[in-house]
Short mmCIF file of C-alpha atoms and ligand atoms in Angstrom, two decimals:
data_model
loop_
_atom_site.label_atom_id
_atom_site.label_comp_id
_atom_site.label_asym_id
_atom_site.label_seq_id
_atom_site.Cartn_x
_atom_site.Cartn_y
_atom_site.Cartn_z
CA MET A 118 -47.62 -41.75 -5.04
CA LEU A 119 -50.40 -43.41 -3.11
CA VAL A 120 -52.52 -46.12 -4.73
CA LEU A 121 -55.75 -46.97 -2.91
CA PHE A 122 -56.53 -50.50 -4.07
CA LEU A 123 -60.19 -51.38 -3.78
CA THR A 124 -60.98 -55.04 -4.38
CA ASP A 125 -63.57 -57.75 -3.82
CA GLU A 126 -60.99 -60.44 -3.01
CA LEU A 127 -58.37 -60.41 -0.28
CA GLY A 128 -56.31 -62.77 -2.46
CA LYS A 129 -55.70 -60.09 -5.12
CA ILE A 130 -53.77 -57.86 -2.71
CA PRO A 131 -50.36 -59.66 -2.59
CA ALA A 132 -50.05 -59.65 -6.40
CA ILE A 133 -50.80 -55.95 -6.67
CA ARG A 134 -48.33 -55.23 -3.86
CA ALA A 135 -45.64 -57.28 -5.59
CA MET A 136 -46.26 -55.38 -8.81
CA LEU A 137 -46.35 -51.85 -7.45
CA GLU A 138 -44.25 -51.69 -4.29
CA PRO A 139 -41.92 -50.09 -3.37
CA ARG A 140 -42.37 -47.57 -6.18
CA TYR A 141 -45.92 -46.79 -5.03
CA HIS A 142 -47.48 -46.76 -1.59
CA VAL A 143 -50.32 -49.32 -1.85
CA VAL A 144 -53.23 -49.02 0.58
CA PRO A 145 -55.57 -52.00 0.14
CA GLN A 146 -59.25 -52.02 1.00
CA VAL A 147 -61.63 -54.96 0.64
CA LEU A 148 -65.19 -54.06 -0.40
CA GLY A 149 -67.68 -54.40 2.40
CA VAL A 150 -64.98 -54.69 5.09
CA GLY A 151 -64.29 -51.76 7.41
CA ASP A 152 -64.62 -48.04 6.78
CA THR A 153 -63.44 -46.24 3.68
CA GLN A 154 -60.05 -44.66 4.11
CA ILE A 155 -60.66 -41.12 2.95
CA ARG A 156 -57.92 -39.85 0.63
CA SER A 157 -57.66 -36.69 -1.37
CA SER A 158 -54.57 -37.44 -3.44
CA GLY A 159 -53.17 -40.41 -5.30
CA VAL A 160 -54.93 -42.91 -7.49
CA LEU A 161 -57.92 -45.09 -6.79
CA MET A 162 -57.57 -48.53 -8.36
CA VAL A 163 -60.66 -50.75 -8.45
CA ASP A 164 -60.41 -54.48 -9.17
CA ALA A 165 -63.75 -56.19 -8.61
CA ASP A 166 -66.31 -58.21 -10.54
CA LEU A 167 -68.53 -55.46 -11.95
CA ARG A 168 -71.08 -58.02 -13.21
CA GLU A 169 -72.27 -58.45 -9.65
CA MET A 170 -74.73 -55.72 -8.68
CA VAL A 171 -73.91 -56.00 -5.00
CA ARG A 172 -70.27 -55.12 -5.83
CA VAL A 173 -71.32 -52.21 -8.01
CA GLU A 174 -73.40 -50.81 -5.17
CA GLN A 175 -70.53 -51.19 -2.69
CA ILE A 176 -68.16 -49.41 -5.08
CA ARG A 177 -70.65 -46.62 -5.62
CA LEU A 178 -70.82 -46.04 -1.87
CA VAL A 179 -67.05 -45.94 -1.51
CA LEU A 180 -66.68 -43.60 -4.49
CA ARG A 181 -69.08 -41.17 -2.87
CA GLU A 182 -66.60 -40.88 0.02
CA LEU A 183 -63.68 -40.47 -2.35
CA SER A 184 -65.01 -37.81 -4.68
CA CYS A 185 -61.76 -35.81 -4.19
CA MET A 186 -59.68 -38.48 -5.92
CA THR A 187 -59.54 -37.47 -9.55
CA GLU A 188 -57.86 -40.55 -11.02
CA LYS A 189 -59.98 -43.70 -10.95
CA LEU A 190 -58.38 -46.70 -12.59
CA PHE A 191 -60.55 -49.80 -13.11
CA VAL A 192 -59.02 -53.21 -13.77
CA VAL A 193 -61.15 -55.24 -16.16
CA PRO A 194 -59.52 -58.58 -17.04
CA ASN A 195 -59.82 -59.68 -20.67
CA HIS A 196 -61.65 -56.48 -21.61
CA VAL A 197 -65.11 -57.87 -20.71
CA ARG A 198 -67.37 -55.39 -22.49
CA SER A 199 -70.17 -55.17 -19.97
CA MET A 200 -67.62 -54.54 -17.20
CA ILE A 201 -65.93 -51.77 -19.18
CA ALA A 202 -69.27 -50.02 -19.67
CA GLN A 203 -70.02 -50.42 -15.96
CA ALA A 204 -66.60 -49.05 -15.01
CA TYR A 205 -67.17 -45.86 -17.00
CA ALA A 206 -70.68 -45.58 -15.60
CA LEU A 207 -69.10 -45.58 -12.13
CA GLY A 208 -66.76 -42.75 -13.10
CA ALA A 209 -63.62 -44.55 -14.27
CA THR A 210 -61.01 -42.23 -15.77
CA ALA A 211 -59.20 -45.22 -17.31
CA VAL A 212 -59.84 -48.92 -17.80
CA VAL A 213 -56.91 -51.32 -17.92
CA SER A 214 -56.64 -55.03 -18.43
CA ARG A 215 -53.07 -56.28 -18.12
CA PRO A 216 -50.39 -55.60 -15.47
CA LYS A 217 -48.29 -53.78 -18.05
CA GLU A 218 -51.12 -51.35 -18.74
CA ILE A 219 -51.49 -50.70 -15.02
CA ILE A 220 -47.81 -49.80 -14.72
CA LEU A 221 -47.91 -47.60 -17.80
CA LYS A 222 -51.02 -45.78 -16.66
CA LEU A 223 -49.68 -45.17 -13.15
CA ALA A 224 -46.41 -43.83 -14.54
CA GLU A 225 -48.38 -41.42 -16.75
CA ILE A 226 -50.55 -40.25 -13.86
CA GLU A 227 -47.52 -39.79 -11.62
CA VAL A 228 -45.76 -37.57 -14.13
CA ALA A 229 -48.92 -35.58 -14.83
CA GLU A 230 -49.51 -35.07 -11.09
CA LYS A 231 -45.98 -33.86 -10.52
CA ALA A 232 -46.25 -31.51 -13.49
CA ALA A 233 -49.55 -30.15 -12.19
CA GLN A 234 -48.06 -29.52 -8.74
CA THR A 235 -45.37 -27.21 -10.07
CA ASP A 236 -44.87 -24.95 -13.06
CA PHE A 237 -46.26 -25.69 -16.45
CA ALA A 238 -43.71 -27.78 -18.30
CA ILE A 239 -43.35 -27.52 -22.03
CA THR A 240 -41.93 -30.99 -22.27
CA SER A 241 -44.25 -32.75 -19.83
CA ARG A 242 -46.09 -34.83 -22.45
CA GLU A 243 -42.88 -36.15 -23.94
CA ILE A 244 -41.52 -36.87 -20.48
CA ALA A 245 -44.72 -38.68 -19.52
CA ASP A 246 -44.61 -40.79 -22.68
CA GLY A 247 -40.89 -41.44 -22.34
CA ALA A 248 -41.20 -42.37 -18.66
CA ALA A 249 -44.17 -44.63 -19.40
CA ALA A 250 -42.16 -46.43 -22.09
CA PHE A 251 -39.23 -46.87 -19.67
CA ALA A 252 -41.62 -48.15 -17.00
CA SER A 253 -42.96 -50.71 -19.45
CA MET A 254 -39.50 -51.89 -20.54
CA PHE A 255 -38.17 -52.16 -17.00
CA SER A 256 -41.28 -53.99 -15.86
CA ASP A 257 -40.91 -56.54 -18.67
CA ALA A 258 -37.22 -57.01 -17.94
CA ARG A 259 -37.81 -57.34 -14.20
CA GLY A 260 -40.68 -59.78 -14.70
CA GLY A 261 -38.71 -62.04 -17.04
CA ARG A 262 -40.79 -61.10 -20.08
CA PRO A 263 -39.18 -60.20 -23.43
CA ILE A 264 -38.53 -56.49 -23.85
CA ASN A 265 -40.81 -54.83 -26.35
CA ILE A 266 -38.50 -52.93 -28.64
CA SER A 267 -41.33 -50.63 -29.75
CA ASP A 268 -41.29 -49.17 -26.19
CA ALA A 269 -37.67 -48.13 -26.71
CA GLU A 270 -38.45 -46.75 -30.16
CA ARG A 271 -41.37 -44.75 -28.80
CA ALA A 272 -39.31 -43.25 -25.95
CA THR A 273 -36.44 -42.41 -28.31
CA SER A 274 -38.73 -40.72 -30.85
CA GLU A 275 -40.44 -38.61 -28.18
CA ILE A 276 -37.09 -37.48 -26.82
CA ILE A 277 -35.68 -36.64 -30.26
CA ASP A 278 -38.82 -34.63 -31.12
CA SER A 279 -38.74 -32.76 -27.83
CA ILE A 280 -35.08 -31.83 -28.02
CA ALA A 281 -35.27 -30.87 -31.69
CA GLN A 282 -38.18 -28.53 -30.85
CA ASN A 283 -37.42 -27.18 -27.36
CA GLY A 284 -33.69 -27.71 -26.94
CA LEU A 285 -31.73 -29.79 -24.48
CA SER A 286 -31.84 -27.40 -21.51
CA ALA A 287 -35.64 -27.51 -21.24
CA TRP A 288 -35.50 -31.30 -21.33
CA LEU A 289 -32.80 -31.56 -18.66
CA ASP A 290 -34.55 -29.10 -16.34
CA ASP A 291 -37.96 -30.73 -16.64
CA VAL A 292 -36.74 -34.30 -16.31
CA ARG A 293 -34.77 -33.44 -13.18
CA ARG A 294 -37.80 -31.71 -11.71
CA TYR A 295 -40.32 -34.47 -12.35
CA HIS A 296 -38.46 -37.74 -12.21
CA GLU A 297 -36.27 -39.73 -9.87
CA GLY A 298 -33.88 -42.63 -9.87
CA THR A 299 -33.25 -44.93 -12.79
CA TYR A 300 -35.96 -43.46 -15.04
CA GLN A 301 -34.56 -39.98 -14.51
CA HIS A 302 -31.12 -41.26 -15.41
CA CYS A 303 -32.32 -43.00 -18.59
CA LEU A 304 -34.34 -39.96 -19.70
CA LEU A 305 -31.33 -37.71 -19.07
CA VAL A 306 -28.76 -39.92 -20.81
CA THR A 307 -30.96 -40.27 -23.88
CA GLY A 308 -31.60 -36.52 -23.93
CA VAL A 309 -27.91 -35.69 -23.62
CA ALA A 310 -26.90 -38.27 -26.26
CA VAL A 311 -29.54 -37.01 -28.69
CA GLY A 312 -28.53 -33.39 -28.01
CA PHE A 313 -24.90 -34.35 -28.65
CA ALA A 314 -25.73 -36.17 -31.91
CA LEU A 315 -27.86 -33.25 -33.17
CA ASP A 316 -25.16 -30.75 -32.22
CA ILE A 317 -22.43 -32.50 -34.16
CA GLY A 318 -24.66 -32.85 -37.20
CA PHE A 319 -25.40 -36.58 -37.26
CA SER A 320 -27.82 -37.88 -39.89
CA SER A 321 -31.29 -38.62 -38.56
CA LEU A 322 -30.51 -42.34 -38.82
CA ASP A 323 -27.41 -41.93 -36.63
CA VAL A 324 -29.27 -39.70 -34.14
CA ARG A 325 -31.84 -42.47 -33.80
CA ARG A 326 -29.18 -45.17 -33.48
CA LEU A 327 -27.35 -43.36 -30.66
CA GLY A 328 -30.72 -42.46 -29.08
CA MET A 329 -31.77 -46.12 -29.06
CA ALA A 330 -28.46 -47.21 -27.54
CA ALA A 331 -28.91 -44.57 -24.83
CA THR A 332 -32.52 -45.54 -24.18
CA LEU A 333 -31.51 -49.17 -23.68
CA HIS A 334 -28.05 -48.68 -22.16
CA ASP A 335 -29.00 -49.41 -18.53
CA ILE A 336 -31.84 -51.88 -19.11
CA GLY A 337 -29.76 -54.49 -17.25
CA LYS A 338 -30.40 -52.47 -14.06
CA ALA A 339 -33.95 -53.86 -14.17
CA ARG A 340 -32.45 -57.09 -12.83
CA ILE A 341 -30.38 -55.45 -10.08
CA PRO A 342 -32.05 -55.76 -6.64
CA LEU A 343 -33.79 -52.53 -5.65
CA SER A 344 -31.90 -52.54 -2.34
CA VAL A 345 -28.73 -51.95 -4.38
CA LEU A 346 -30.21 -49.92 -7.24
CA ASP A 347 -32.02 -47.39 -5.06
CA LYS A 348 -29.61 -47.37 -2.12
CA PRO A 349 -29.13 -43.84 -0.90
CA GLY A 350 -25.42 -43.04 -0.69
CA ARG A 351 -22.38 -45.09 -1.59
CA LEU A 352 -22.45 -48.79 -2.45
CA ASP A 353 -20.16 -51.10 -0.51
CA PRO A 354 -17.71 -53.27 -2.53
CA ALA A 355 -20.08 -56.27 -2.67
CA GLU A 356 -22.96 -54.08 -3.85
CA GLU A 357 -20.69 -52.36 -6.34
CA GLU A 358 -19.81 -55.77 -7.75
CA ILE A 359 -23.53 -56.56 -8.22
CA MET A 360 -24.17 -53.19 -9.84
CA ARG A 361 -21.30 -53.70 -12.27
CA ARG A 362 -23.11 -56.68 -13.79
CA HIS A 363 -25.75 -54.50 -15.45
CA PRO A 364 -24.04 -54.05 -18.86
CA VAL A 365 -23.69 -57.81 -19.34
CA ILE A 366 -27.23 -58.44 -18.11
CA GLY A 367 -28.54 -55.77 -20.50
CA HIS A 368 -26.65 -57.37 -23.38
CA GLU A 369 -28.11 -60.78 -22.48
CA LEU A 370 -31.65 -59.38 -22.29
CA LEU A 371 -31.41 -57.80 -25.74
CA LYS A 372 -29.14 -60.03 -27.80
CA ASP A 373 -31.86 -62.29 -29.21
CA ILE A 374 -34.46 -59.59 -29.81
CA SER A 375 -34.97 -58.74 -33.47
CA GLY A 376 -34.60 -55.06 -34.25
CA VAL A 377 -31.72 -54.58 -31.80
CA SER A 378 -28.67 -53.91 -33.96
CA ALA A 379 -25.08 -54.90 -33.22
CA GLU A 380 -24.22 -51.21 -32.57
CA ILE A 381 -26.93 -50.95 -29.94
CA LEU A 382 -25.78 -54.17 -28.26
CA ASP A 383 -22.23 -52.80 -28.31
CA GLY A 384 -23.43 -49.62 -26.59
CA VAL A 385 -25.37 -51.52 -23.93
CA ARG A 386 -22.46 -53.82 -23.09
CA HIS A 387 -19.61 -51.33 -23.32
CA HIS A 388 -20.83 -47.95 -22.06
CA HIS A 389 -18.61 -48.30 -18.96
CA GLU A 390 -15.41 -49.05 -20.90
CA TYR A 391 -12.59 -46.48 -20.98
CA LEU A 392 -9.96 -45.88 -23.68
CA ASP A 393 -7.13 -46.75 -21.25
CA GLY A 394 -8.56 -50.21 -20.50
CA SER A 395 -9.68 -49.39 -16.96
CA GLY A 396 -13.41 -49.83 -17.60
CA TYR A 397 -15.71 -52.85 -17.39
CA PRO A 398 -17.00 -55.49 -18.16
CA ASP A 399 -14.46 -56.45 -20.88
CA ALA A 400 -11.59 -54.01 -20.09
CA LEU A 401 -11.57 -52.94 -23.76
CA ARG A 402 -8.90 -50.52 -24.97
CA ALA A 403 -9.22 -47.61 -27.40
CA PRO A 404 -9.05 -49.51 -30.73
CA GLU A 405 -11.89 -51.79 -29.62
CA ILE A 406 -14.21 -48.98 -28.53
CA SER A 407 -16.49 -47.67 -31.28
CA ASP A 408 -17.43 -44.03 -31.85
CA LEU A 409 -21.00 -44.68 -30.79
CA VAL A 410 -19.79 -46.13 -27.49
CA ARG A 411 -17.43 -43.18 -26.92
CA LEU A 412 -20.31 -40.72 -27.40
CA LEU A 413 -22.59 -42.78 -25.20
CA THR A 414 -20.04 -43.01 -22.38
CA ILE A 415 -19.55 -39.23 -22.32
CA SER A 416 -23.33 -38.68 -22.31
CA ASP A 417 -23.79 -41.28 -19.54
CA ILE A 418 -21.16 -39.79 -17.23
CA PHE A 419 -22.38 -36.24 -17.75
CA ALA A 420 -26.02 -37.24 -17.13
CA ALA A 421 -25.08 -39.17 -13.99
CA LEU A 422 -23.22 -36.12 -12.64
CA ILE A 423 -26.07 -33.65 -13.18
CA GLU A 424 -28.81 -35.97 -11.83
CA SER A 425 -30.86 -34.57 -9.02
CA ARG A 426 -30.78 -37.02 -6.13
CA PRO A 427 -32.73 -36.88 -2.91
CA TYR A 428 -29.57 -37.51 -0.83
CA SER A 429 -26.94 -35.33 -2.48
CA PRO A 430 -26.90 -31.90 -4.13
CA ALA A 431 -26.94 -31.79 -7.94
CA ILE A 432 -23.69 -30.80 -9.65
CA SER A 433 -23.94 -27.86 -12.07
CA ARG A 434 -23.45 -28.46 -15.77
CA GLN A 435 -20.22 -26.41 -15.63
CA ASP A 436 -18.76 -28.54 -12.83
CA ALA A 437 -19.87 -31.75 -14.53
CA TYR A 438 -18.11 -30.67 -17.72
CA ARG A 439 -14.97 -29.86 -15.76
CA ILE A 440 -15.00 -33.40 -14.35
CA LEU A 441 -15.28 -34.84 -17.88
CA CYS A 442 -12.29 -32.72 -18.96
CA GLY A 443 -10.33 -34.21 -16.05
CA MET A 444 -10.89 -37.74 -17.35
CA ASP A 445 -8.23 -37.37 -20.02
CA GLY A 446 -6.95 -40.75 -21.20
CA LYS A 447 -10.28 -42.41 -20.46
CA LEU A 448 -12.50 -40.39 -22.78
CA GLU A 449 -11.68 -39.16 -26.27
CA ARG A 450 -10.32 -35.64 -25.92
CA SER A 451 -11.70 -34.34 -29.25
CA LEU A 452 -15.19 -35.59 -28.41
CA VAL A 453 -15.10 -34.08 -24.92
CA LYS A 454 -14.11 -30.80 -26.58
CA ALA A 455 -17.00 -31.08 -29.03
CA PHE A 456 -19.28 -31.86 -26.10
CA ARG A 457 -18.59 -28.43 -24.58
CA ASN A 458 -21.41 -26.94 -26.64
CA VAL A 459 -23.88 -29.51 -25.40
CA ALA A 460 -22.77 -29.32 -21.78
CA LEU A 461 -22.64 -25.57 -21.37
CA VAL A 462 -24.87 -23.82 -23.89
CA GLU A 463 -28.22 -22.90 -22.38
FE1 LIG B 734 -24.63 -48.09 -16.92
FE1 LIG B 735 -26.10 -45.14 -17.18
#
């Protein structure tokens, strides 16, 4: 998605680029310098001192040229009241203050735009909220800030509500249509894990516990360089080695945060372990692998197989289930059998 960044200071551009690229395509423009770059899609983001009338006039002129852009995000540091009022008077569709709010808002707009471009999606609101919560968590983790556990709780609750109401298939289809990369993966894994827990009759407390573990399972990927994380195609051995650090990183990021239970930490650290001891990072064997981790691992592998990727065709749910069945010895056979319902029922 394109973000046209309109500012009164050249010096604000590098920070906004560092925050938003490469996820978004940032086009900067300094007020009063050069012609307006006419755009009809994407988001306009304005960061200027709205207490200065000369700035307000310059913005008004630019906005006249950009009347086709429907989303107008104004950055108002510290929620200065007079600037907020001025922003809305200029036609702001949202006013944000902190970097985290910017990321959340852009993620929401992106999902809404994608949903508007294609069919009406019954689950689009839940996906937007879930994706926004993931964006917030990953941004905190990447920026070295503590992860806000209420983001994970919010995403998990939205996903549970959506799947309880509309079923797993609608969730899987819509997430694959509207989201890419790591967020798609996290939304899918949590959906599959919640669908699995509901199908086998877990209590609501246990559904939530597994859902939270799934929501947070790959948070360590926030610290993996994007060149590795988003690499199209296969990773080379050195990159694979870097990628394999994410369970330990995730565990480190969460272990001192209150509200993250031992079961969730176990899920985050051990979702790549196999019953035969061939997994990582601790090469655990069956007796050391909890039920929650076994369920999470099955959900994670299945979700990874059915992901839609720009560089390779998606695998059908039937084929993905067949692959799980072929992993005998690594995954618990009785759970894979129970998972059939989740994997194949429409
Ligand atoms: Fe993982
Ligand atoms: Fe994963």
